[in-house]
JSON list of C-alpha atoms in Angstrom, two decimals:
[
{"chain": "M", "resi": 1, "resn": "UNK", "atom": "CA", "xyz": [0.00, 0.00, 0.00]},
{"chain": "M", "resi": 2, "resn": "UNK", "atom": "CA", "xyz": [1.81, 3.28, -1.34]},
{"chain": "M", "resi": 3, "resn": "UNK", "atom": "CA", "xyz": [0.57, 5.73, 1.37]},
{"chain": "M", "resi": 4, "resn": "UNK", "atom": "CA", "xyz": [2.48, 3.57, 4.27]},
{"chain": "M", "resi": 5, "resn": "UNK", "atom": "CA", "xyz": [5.72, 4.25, 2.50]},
{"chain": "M", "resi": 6, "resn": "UNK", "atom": "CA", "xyz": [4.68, 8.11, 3.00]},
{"chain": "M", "resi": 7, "resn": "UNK", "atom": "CA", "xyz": [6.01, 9.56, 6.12]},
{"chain": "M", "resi": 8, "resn": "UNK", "atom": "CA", "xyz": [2.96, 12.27, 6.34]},
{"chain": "M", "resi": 9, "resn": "UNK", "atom": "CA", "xyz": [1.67, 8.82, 7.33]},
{"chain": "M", "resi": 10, "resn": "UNK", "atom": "CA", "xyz": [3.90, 8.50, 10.61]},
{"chain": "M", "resi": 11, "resn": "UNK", "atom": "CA", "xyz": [3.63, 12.86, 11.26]},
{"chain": "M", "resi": 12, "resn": "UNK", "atom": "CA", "xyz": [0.54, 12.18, 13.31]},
{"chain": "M", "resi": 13, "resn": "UNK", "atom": "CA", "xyz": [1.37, 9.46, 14.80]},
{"chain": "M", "resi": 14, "resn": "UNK", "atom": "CA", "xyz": [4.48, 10.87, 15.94]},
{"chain": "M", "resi": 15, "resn": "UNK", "atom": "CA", "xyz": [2.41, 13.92, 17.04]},
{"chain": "M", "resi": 16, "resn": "UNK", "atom": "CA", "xyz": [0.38, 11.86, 19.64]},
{"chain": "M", "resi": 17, "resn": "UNK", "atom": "CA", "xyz": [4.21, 10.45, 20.87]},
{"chain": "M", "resi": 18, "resn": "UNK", "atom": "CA", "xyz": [6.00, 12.89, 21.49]},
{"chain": "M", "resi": 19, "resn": "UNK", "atom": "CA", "xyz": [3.68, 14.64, 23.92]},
{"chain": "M", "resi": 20, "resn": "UNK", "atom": "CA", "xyz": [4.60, 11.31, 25.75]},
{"chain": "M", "resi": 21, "resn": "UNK", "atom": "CA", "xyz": [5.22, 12.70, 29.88]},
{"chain": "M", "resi": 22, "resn": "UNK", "atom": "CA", "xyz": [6.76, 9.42, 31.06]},
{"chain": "M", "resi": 23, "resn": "UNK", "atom": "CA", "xyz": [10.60, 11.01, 29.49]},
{"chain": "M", "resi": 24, "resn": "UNK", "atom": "CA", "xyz": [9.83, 14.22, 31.20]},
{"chain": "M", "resi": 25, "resn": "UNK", "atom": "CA", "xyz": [12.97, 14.28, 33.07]},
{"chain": "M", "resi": 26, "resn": "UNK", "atom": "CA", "xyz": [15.28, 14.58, 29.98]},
{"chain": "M", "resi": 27, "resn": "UNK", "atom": "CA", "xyz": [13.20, 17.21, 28.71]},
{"chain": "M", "resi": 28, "resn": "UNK", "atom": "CA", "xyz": [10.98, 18.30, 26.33]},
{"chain": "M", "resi": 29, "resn": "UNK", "atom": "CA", "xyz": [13.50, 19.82, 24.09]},
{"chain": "M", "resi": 30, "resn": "UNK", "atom": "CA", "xyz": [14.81, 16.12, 23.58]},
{"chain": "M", "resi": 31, "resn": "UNK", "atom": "CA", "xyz": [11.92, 14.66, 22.39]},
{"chain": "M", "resi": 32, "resn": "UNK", "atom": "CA", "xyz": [11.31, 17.54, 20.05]},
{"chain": "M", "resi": 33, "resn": "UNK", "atom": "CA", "xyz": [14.83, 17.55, 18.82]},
{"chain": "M", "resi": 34, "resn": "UNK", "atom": "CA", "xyz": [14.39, 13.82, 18.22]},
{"chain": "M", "resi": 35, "resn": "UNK", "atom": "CA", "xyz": [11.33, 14.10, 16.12]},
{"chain": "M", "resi": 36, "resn": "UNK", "atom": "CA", "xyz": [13.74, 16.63, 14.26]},
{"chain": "M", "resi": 37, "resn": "UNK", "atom": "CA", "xyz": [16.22, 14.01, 13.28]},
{"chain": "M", "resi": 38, "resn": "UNK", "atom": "CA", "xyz": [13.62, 11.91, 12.05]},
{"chain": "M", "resi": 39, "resn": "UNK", "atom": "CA", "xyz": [12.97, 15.13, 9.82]},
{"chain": "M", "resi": 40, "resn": "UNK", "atom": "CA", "xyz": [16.08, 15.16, 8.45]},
{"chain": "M", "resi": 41, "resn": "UNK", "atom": "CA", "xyz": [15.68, 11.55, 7.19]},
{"chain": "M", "resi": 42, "resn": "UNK", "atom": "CA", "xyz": [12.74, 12.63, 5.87]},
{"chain": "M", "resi": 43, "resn": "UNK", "atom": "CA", "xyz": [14.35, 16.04, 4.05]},
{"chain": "M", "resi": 44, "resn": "UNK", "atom": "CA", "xyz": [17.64, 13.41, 2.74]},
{"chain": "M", "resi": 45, "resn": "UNK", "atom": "CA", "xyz": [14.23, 10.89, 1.15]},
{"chain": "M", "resi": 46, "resn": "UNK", "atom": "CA", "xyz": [12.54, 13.68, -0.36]},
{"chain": "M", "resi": 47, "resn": "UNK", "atom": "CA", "xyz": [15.55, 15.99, -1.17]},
{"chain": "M", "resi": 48, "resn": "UNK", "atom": "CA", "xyz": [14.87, 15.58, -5.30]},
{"chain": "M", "resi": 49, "resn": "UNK", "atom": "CA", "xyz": [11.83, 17.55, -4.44]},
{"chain": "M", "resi": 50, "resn": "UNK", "atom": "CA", "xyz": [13.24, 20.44, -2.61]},
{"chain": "M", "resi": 51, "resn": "UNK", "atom": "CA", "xyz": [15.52, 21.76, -5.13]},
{"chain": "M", "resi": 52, "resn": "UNK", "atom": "CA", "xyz": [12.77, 24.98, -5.87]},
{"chain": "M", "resi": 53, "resn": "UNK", "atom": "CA", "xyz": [11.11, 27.48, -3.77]},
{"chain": "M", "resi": 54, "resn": "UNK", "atom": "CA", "xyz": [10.59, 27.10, -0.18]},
{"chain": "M", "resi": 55, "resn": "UNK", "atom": "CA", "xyz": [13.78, 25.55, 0.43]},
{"chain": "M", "resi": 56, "resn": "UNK", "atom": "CA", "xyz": [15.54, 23.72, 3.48]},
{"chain": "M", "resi": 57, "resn": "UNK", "atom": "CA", "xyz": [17.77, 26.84, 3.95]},
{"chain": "M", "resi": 58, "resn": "UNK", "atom": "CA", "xyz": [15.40, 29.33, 3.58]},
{"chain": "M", "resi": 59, "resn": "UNK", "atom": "CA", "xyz": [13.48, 27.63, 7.01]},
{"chain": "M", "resi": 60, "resn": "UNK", "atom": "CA", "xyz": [16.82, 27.21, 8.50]},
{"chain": "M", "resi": 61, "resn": "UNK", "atom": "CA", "xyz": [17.96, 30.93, 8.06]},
{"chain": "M", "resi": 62, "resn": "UNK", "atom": "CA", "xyz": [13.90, 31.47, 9.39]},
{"chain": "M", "resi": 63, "resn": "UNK", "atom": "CA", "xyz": [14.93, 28.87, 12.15]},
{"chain": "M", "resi": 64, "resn": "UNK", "atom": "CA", "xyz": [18.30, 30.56, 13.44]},
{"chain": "M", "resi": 65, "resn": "UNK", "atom": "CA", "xyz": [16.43, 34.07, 12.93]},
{"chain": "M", "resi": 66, "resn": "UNK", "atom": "CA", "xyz": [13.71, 33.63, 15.35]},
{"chain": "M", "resi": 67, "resn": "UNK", "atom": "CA", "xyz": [16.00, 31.53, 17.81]},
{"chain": "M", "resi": 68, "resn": "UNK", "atom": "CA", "xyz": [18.38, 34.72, 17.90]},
{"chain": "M", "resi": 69, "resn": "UNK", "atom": "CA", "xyz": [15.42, 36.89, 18.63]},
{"chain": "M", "resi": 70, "resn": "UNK", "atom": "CA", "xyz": [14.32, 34.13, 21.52]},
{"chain": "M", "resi": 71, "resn": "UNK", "atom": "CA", "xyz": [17.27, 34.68, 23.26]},
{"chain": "M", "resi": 72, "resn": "UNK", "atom": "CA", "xyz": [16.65, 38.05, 25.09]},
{"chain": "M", "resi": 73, "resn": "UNK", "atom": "CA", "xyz": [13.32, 36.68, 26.41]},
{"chain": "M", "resi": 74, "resn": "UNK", "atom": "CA", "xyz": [14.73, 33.14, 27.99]},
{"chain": "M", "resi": 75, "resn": "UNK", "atom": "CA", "xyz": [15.08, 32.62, 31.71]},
{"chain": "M", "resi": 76, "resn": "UNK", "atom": "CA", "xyz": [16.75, 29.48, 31.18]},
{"chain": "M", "resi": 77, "resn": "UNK", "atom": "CA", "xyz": [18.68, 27.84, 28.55]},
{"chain": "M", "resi": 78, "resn": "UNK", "atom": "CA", "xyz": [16.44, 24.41, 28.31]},
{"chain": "M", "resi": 79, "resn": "UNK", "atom": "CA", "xyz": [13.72, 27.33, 27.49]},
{"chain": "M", "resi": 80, "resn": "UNK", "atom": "CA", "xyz": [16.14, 28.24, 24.45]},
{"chain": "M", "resi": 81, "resn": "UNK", "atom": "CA", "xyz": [16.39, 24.54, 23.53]},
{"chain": "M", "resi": 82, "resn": "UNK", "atom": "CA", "xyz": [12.78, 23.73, 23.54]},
{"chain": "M", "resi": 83, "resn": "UNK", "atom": "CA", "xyz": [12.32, 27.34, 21.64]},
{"chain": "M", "resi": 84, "resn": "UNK", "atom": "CA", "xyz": [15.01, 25.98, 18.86]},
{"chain": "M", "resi": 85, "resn": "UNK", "atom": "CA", "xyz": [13.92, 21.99, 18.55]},
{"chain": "M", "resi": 86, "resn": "UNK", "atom": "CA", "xyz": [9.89, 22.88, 18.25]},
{"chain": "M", "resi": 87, "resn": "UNK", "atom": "CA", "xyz": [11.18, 25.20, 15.83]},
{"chain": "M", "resi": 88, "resn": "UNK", "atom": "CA", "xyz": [13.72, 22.71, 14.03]},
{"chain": "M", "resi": 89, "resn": "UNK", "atom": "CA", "xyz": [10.54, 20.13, 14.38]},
{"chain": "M", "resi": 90, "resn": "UNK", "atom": "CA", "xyz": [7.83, 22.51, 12.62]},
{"chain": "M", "resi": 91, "resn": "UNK", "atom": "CA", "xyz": [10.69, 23.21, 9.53]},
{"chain": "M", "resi": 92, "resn": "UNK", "atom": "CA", "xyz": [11.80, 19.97, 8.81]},
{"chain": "M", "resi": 93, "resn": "UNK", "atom": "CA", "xyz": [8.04, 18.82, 8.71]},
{"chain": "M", "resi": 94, "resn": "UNK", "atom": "CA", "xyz": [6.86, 21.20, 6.64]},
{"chain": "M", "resi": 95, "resn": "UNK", "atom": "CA", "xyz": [9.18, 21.04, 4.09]},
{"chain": "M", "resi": 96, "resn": "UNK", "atom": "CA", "xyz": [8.45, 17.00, 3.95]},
{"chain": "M", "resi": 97, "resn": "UNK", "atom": "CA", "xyz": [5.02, 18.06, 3.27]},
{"chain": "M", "resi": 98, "resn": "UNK", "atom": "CA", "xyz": [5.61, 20.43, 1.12]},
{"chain": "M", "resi": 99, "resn": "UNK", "atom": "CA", "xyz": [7.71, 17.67, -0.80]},
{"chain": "M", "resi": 100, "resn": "UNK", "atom": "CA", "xyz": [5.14, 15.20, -0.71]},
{"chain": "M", "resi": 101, "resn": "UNK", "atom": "CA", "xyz": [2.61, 16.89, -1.96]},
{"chain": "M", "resi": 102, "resn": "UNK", "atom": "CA", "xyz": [4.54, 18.36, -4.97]},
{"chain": "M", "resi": 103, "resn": "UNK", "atom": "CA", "xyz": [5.77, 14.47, -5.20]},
{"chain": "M", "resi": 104, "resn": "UNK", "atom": "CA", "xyz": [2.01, 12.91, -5.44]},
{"chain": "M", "resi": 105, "resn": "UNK", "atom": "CA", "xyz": [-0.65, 14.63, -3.82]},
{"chain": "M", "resi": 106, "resn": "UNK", "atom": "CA", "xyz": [-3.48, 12.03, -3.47]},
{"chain": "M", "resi": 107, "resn": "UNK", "atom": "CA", "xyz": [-1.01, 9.58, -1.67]},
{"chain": "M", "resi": 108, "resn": "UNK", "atom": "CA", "xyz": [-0.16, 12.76, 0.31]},
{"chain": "M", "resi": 109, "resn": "UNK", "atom": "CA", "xyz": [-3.51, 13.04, 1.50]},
{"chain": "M", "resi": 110, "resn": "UNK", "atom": "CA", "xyz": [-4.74, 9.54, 1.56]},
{"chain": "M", "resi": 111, "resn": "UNK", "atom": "CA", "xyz": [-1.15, 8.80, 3.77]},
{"chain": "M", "resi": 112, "resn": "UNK", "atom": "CA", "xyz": [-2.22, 11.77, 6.48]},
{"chain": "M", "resi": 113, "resn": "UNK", "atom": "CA", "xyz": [-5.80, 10.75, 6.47]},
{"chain": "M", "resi": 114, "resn": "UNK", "atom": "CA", "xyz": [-4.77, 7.27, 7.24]},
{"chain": "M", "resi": 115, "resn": "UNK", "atom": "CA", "xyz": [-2.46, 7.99, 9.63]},
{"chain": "M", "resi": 116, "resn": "UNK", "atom": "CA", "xyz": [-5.04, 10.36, 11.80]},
{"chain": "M", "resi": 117, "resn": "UNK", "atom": "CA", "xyz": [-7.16, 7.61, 11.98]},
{"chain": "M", "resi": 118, "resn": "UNK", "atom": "CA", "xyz": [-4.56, 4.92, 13.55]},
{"chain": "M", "resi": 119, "resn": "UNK", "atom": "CA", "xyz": [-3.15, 8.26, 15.95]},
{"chain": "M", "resi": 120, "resn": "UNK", "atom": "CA", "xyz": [-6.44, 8.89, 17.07]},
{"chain": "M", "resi": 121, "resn": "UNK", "atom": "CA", "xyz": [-7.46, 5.56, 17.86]},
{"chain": "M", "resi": 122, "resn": "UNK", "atom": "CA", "xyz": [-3.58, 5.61, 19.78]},
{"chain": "M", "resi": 123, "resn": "UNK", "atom": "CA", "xyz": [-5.10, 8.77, 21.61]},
{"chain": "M", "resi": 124, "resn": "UNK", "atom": "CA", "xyz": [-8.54, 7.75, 22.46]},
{"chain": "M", "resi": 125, "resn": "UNK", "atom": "CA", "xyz": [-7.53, 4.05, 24.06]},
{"chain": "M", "resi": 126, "resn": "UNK", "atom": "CA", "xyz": [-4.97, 6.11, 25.88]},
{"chain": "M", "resi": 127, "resn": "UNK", "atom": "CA", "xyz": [-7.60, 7.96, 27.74]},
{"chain": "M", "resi": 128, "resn": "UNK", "atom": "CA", "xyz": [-10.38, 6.67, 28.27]},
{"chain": "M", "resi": 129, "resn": "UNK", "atom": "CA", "xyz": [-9.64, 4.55, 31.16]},
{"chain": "M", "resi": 130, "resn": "UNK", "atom": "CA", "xyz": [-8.45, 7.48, 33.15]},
{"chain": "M", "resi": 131, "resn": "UNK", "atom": "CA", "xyz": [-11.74, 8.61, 32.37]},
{"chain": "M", "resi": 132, "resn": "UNK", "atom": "CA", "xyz": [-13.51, 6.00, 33.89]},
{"chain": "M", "resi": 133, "resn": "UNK", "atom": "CA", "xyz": [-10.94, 6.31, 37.01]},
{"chain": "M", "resi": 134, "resn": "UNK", "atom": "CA", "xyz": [-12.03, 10.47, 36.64]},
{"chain": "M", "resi": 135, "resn": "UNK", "atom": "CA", "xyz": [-15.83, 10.11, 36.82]},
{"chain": "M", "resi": 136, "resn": "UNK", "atom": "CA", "xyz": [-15.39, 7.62, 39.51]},
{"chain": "M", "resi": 137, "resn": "UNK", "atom": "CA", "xyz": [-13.21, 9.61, 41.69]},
{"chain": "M", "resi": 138, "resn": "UNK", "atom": "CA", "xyz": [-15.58, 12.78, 40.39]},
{"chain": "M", "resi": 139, "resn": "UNK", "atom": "CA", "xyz": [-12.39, 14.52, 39.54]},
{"chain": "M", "resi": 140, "resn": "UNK", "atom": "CA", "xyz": [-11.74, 15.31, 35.76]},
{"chain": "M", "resi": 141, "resn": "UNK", "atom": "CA", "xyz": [-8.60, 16.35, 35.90]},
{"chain": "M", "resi": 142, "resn": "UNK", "atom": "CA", "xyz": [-7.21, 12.63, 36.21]},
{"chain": "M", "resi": 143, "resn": "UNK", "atom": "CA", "xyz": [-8.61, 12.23, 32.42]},
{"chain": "M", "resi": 144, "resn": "UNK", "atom": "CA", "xyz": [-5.16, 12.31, 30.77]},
{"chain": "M", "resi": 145, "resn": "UNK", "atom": "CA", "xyz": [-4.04, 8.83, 30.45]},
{"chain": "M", "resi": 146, "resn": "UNK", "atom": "CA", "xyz": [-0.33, 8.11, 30.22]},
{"chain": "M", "resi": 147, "resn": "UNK", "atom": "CA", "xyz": [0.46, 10.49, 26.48]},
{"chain": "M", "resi": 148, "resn": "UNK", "atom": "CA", "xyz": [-1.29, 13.75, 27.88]},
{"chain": "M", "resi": 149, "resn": "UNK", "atom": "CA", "xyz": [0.15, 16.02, 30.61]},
{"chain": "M", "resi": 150, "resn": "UNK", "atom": "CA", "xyz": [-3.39, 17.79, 30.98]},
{"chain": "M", "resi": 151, "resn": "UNK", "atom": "CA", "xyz": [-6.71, 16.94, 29.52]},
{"chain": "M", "resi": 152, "resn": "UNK", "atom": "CA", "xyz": [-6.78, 19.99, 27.81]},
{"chain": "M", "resi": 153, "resn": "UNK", "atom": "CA", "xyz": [-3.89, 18.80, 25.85]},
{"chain": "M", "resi": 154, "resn": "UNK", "atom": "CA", "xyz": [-5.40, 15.77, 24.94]},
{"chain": "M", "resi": 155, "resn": "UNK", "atom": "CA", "xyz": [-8.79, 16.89, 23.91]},
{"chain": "M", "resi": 156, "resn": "UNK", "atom": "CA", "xyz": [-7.10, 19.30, 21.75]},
{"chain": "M", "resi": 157, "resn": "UNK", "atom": "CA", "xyz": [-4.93, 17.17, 19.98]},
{"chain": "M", "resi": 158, "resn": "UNK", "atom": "CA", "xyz": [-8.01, 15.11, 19.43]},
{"chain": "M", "resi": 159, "resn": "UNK", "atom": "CA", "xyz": [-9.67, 18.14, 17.54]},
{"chain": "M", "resi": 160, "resn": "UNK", "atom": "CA", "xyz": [-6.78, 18.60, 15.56]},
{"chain": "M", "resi": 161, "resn": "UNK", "atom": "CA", "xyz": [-6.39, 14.77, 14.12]},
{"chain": "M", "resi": 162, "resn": "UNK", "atom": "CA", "xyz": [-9.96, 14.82, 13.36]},
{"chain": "M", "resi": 163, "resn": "UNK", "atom": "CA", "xyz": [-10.63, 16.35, 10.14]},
{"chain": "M", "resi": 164, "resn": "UNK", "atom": "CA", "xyz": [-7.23, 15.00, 8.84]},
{"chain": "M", "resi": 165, "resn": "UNK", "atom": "CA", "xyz": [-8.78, 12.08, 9.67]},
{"chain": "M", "resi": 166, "resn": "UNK", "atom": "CA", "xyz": [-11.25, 12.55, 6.92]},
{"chain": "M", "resi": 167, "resn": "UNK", "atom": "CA", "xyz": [-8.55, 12.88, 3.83]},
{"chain": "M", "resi": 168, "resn": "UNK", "atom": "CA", "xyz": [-8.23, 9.51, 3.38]},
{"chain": "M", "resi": 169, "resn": "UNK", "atom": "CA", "xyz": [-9.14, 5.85, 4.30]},
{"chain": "M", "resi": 170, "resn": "UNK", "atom": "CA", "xyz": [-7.79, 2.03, 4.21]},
{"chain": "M", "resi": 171, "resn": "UNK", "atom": "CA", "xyz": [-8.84, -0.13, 1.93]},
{"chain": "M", "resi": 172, "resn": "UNK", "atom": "CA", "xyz": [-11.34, -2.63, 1.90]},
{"chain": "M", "resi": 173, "resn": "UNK", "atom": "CA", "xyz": [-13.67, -3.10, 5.32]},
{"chain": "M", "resi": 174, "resn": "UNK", "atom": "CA", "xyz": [-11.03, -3.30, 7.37]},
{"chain": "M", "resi": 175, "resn": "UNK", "atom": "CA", "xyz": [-10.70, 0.34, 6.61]},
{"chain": "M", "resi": 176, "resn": "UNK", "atom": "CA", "xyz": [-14.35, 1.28, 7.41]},
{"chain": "M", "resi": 177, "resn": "UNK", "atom": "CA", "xyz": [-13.67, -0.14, 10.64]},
{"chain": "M", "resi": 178, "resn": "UNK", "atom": "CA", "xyz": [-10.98, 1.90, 11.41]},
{"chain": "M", "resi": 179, "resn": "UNK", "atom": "CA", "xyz": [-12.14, 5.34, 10.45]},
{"chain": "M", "resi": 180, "resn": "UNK", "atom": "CA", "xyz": [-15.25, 4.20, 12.56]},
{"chain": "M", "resi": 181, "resn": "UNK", "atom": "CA", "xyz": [-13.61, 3.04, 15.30]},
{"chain": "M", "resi": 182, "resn": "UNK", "atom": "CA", "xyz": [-10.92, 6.07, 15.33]},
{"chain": "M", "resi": 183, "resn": "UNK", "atom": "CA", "xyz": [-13.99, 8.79, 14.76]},
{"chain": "M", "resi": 184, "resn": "UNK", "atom": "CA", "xyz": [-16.38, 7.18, 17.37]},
{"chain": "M", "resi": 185, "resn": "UNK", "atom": "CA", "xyz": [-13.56, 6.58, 20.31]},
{"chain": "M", "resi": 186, "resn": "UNK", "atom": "CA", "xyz": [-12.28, 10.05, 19.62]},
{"chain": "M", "resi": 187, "resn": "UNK", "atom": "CA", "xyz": [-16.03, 11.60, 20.22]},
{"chain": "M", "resi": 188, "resn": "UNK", "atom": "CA", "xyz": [-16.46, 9.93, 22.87]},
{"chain": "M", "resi": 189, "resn": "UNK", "atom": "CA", "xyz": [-13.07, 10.97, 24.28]},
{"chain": "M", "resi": 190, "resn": "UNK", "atom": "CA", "xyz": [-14.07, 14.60, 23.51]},
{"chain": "M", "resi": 191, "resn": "UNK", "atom": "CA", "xyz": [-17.16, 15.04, 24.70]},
{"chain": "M", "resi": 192, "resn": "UNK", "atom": "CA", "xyz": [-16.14, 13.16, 28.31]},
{"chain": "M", "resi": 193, "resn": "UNK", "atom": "CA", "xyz": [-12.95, 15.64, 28.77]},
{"chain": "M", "resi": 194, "resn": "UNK", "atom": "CA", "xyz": [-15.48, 18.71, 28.96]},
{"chain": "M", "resi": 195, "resn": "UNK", "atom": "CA", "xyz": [-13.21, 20.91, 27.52]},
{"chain": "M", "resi": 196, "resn": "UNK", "atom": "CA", "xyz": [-15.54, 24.25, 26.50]},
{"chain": "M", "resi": 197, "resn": "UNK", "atom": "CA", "xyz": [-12.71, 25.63, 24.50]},
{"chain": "M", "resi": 198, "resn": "UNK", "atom": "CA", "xyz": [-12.34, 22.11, 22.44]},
{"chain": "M", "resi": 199, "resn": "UNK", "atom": "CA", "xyz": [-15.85, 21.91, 22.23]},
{"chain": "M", "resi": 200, "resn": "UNK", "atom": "CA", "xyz": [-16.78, 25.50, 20.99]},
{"chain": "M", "resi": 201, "resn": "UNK", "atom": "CA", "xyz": [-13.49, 24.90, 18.32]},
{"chain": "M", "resi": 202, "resn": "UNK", "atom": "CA", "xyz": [-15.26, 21.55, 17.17]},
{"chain": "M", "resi": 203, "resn": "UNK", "atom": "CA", "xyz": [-18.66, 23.28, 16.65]},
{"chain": "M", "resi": 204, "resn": "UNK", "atom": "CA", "xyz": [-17.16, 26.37, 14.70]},
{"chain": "M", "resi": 205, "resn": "UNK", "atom": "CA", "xyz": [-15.15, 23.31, 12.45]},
{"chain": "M", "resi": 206, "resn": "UNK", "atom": "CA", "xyz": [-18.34, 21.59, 12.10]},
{"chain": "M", "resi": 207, "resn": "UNK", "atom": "CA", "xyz": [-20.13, 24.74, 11.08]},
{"chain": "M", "resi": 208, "resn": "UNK", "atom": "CA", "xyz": [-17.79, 26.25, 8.45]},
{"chain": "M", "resi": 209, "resn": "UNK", "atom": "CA", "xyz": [-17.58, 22.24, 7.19]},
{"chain": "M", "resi": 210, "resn": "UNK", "atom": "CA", "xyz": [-21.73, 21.92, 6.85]},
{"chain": "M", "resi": 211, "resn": "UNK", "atom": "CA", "xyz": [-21.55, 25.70, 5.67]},
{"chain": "M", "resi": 212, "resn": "UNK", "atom": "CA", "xyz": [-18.85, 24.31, 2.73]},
{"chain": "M", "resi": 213, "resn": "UNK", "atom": "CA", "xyz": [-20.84, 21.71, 1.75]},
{"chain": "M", "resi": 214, "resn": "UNK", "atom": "CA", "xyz": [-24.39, 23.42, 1.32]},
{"chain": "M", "resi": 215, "resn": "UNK", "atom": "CA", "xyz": [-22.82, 25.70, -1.11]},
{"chain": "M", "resi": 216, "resn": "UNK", "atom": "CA", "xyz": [-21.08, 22.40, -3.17]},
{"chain": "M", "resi": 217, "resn": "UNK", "atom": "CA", "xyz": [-24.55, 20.85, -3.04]},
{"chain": "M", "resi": 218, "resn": "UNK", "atom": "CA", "xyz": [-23.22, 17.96, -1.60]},
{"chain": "M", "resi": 219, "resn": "UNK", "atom": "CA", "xyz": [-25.69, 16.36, 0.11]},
{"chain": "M", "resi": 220, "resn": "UNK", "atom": "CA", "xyz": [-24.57, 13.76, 2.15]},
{"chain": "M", "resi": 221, "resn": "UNK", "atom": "CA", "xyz": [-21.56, 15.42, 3.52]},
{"chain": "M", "resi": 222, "resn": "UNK", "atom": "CA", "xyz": [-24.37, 18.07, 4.50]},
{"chain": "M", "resi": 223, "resn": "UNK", "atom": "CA", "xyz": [-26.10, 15.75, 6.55]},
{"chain": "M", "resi": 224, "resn": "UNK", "atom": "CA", "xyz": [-23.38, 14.14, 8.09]},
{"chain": "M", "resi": 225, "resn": "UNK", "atom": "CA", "xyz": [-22.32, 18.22, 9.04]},
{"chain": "M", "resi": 226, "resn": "UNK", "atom": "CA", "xyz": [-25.72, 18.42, 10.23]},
{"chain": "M", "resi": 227, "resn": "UNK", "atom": "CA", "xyz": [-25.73, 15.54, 12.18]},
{"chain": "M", "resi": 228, "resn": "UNK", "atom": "CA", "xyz": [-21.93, 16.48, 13.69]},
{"chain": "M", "resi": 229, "resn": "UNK", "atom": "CA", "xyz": [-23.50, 19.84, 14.57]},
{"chain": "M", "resi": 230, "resn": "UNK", "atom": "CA", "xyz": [-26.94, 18.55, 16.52]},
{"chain": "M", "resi": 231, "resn": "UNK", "atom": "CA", "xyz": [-24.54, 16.13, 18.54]},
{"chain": "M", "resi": 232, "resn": "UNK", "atom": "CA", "xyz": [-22.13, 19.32, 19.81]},
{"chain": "M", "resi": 233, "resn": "UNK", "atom": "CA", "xyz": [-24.83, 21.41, 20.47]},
{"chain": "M", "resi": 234, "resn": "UNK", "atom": "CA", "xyz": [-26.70, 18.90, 22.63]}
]
């Protein structure tokens, strides 16, 4: 299957790992600057499609720029570090994008979509047993499970993998099972964290999405939109 040799395939996944609190102690500059490196494998792969434009040095000079002008404001040097990985992390990965998409867009998109869907299934199993431990002990704040440092955080990154979810599928009905399974544990995930702010952010996505499709004519994306919306709003 094509879109498993992608690596916009593994981006989400690694999104959902590298939030991971258990290595803590070394810092979260490490795990960022790890992800990095993976970049870089990822820039060498692709580097016939990054000879043009938006280039690797153009978002390094952008990279060293903004990590000069970090350095007045930092109280601590790992505060640098973090500053300079995240940054290293968000270059490297968007000039892999950028690459893949110029490369072969629909395997682009099918290999993110597919990808969501196996991160937020990664996510949602991940959680929801400290959410049955948080309603039990009628304290919501344990609802983090062991990737999350806050529920906020994990409700959020929820929110985000969602509509990649919906660029693309597996095949056959092993692959319906999977974008059900990943789009029904990750709404129940959502609505149990009772994060307002991930809530409200999930109806405006819904909204602009139903909006979209009632201009296309497209009517049963529509419904499913409508359907999306009456859930949130109940």
């Amino acid at each position: 299957m094509k879109p498993l040799r992608s690596l916009l395939f593994y981006v989400p996944i690694l999104l959902v790992l590298i939030v991971d609190p258990s290595s803590q102690d070394i810092g979260l500059w490490v795990r960022f600057a790890s992800a990095s490196l993976v970049g870089l494998a990822g820039i060498y792969l692709y580097r016939n499609e990054m000879k043009g434009g938006f280039t690797s040095l153009s978002l390094m000079t952008i990279a060293l720029v903004l990590s000069v002008v970090k350095i007045g404001q930092i109280s601590a040097p790992s505060e640098l570090y973090g500053f300079v990985a995240r940054i290293s992390f968000l270059a490297a990965w968007m000039l892999i994008a950028k690459a893949a998409f110029e490369k072969n867009k629909n395997n682009a998109l099918q290999a993110l979509g597919m990808g969501s869907q196996v991160a937020l299934i990664i996510a949602s199993l991940s959680i929801l047993p400290s959410l049955a431990e948080a309603y039990q002990e009628n304290n919501i704040y344990l609802a983090k499970g062991p990737l999350f440092t806050h529920k906020n955080y994990a409700a959020a990154t929820l929110l985000l993998l969602l509509p990649l979810g919906f660029l693309g599928t597996f095949e056959g009905s092993v692959g319906k099972w999977v974008r059900i399974a990943a789009f029904a544990l990750a709404g129940i995930a959502i609505l149990l964290l009772r994060t307002r702010g991930v809530w409200l952010g999930g109806l405006a996505m819904a909204a602009v999405a139903t909006t979209h499709y009632i201009i296309q004519g497209n009517a049963k994306l529509r419904n499913n939109g409508l359907i999306a919306l009456a859930i949130l709003v109940v």
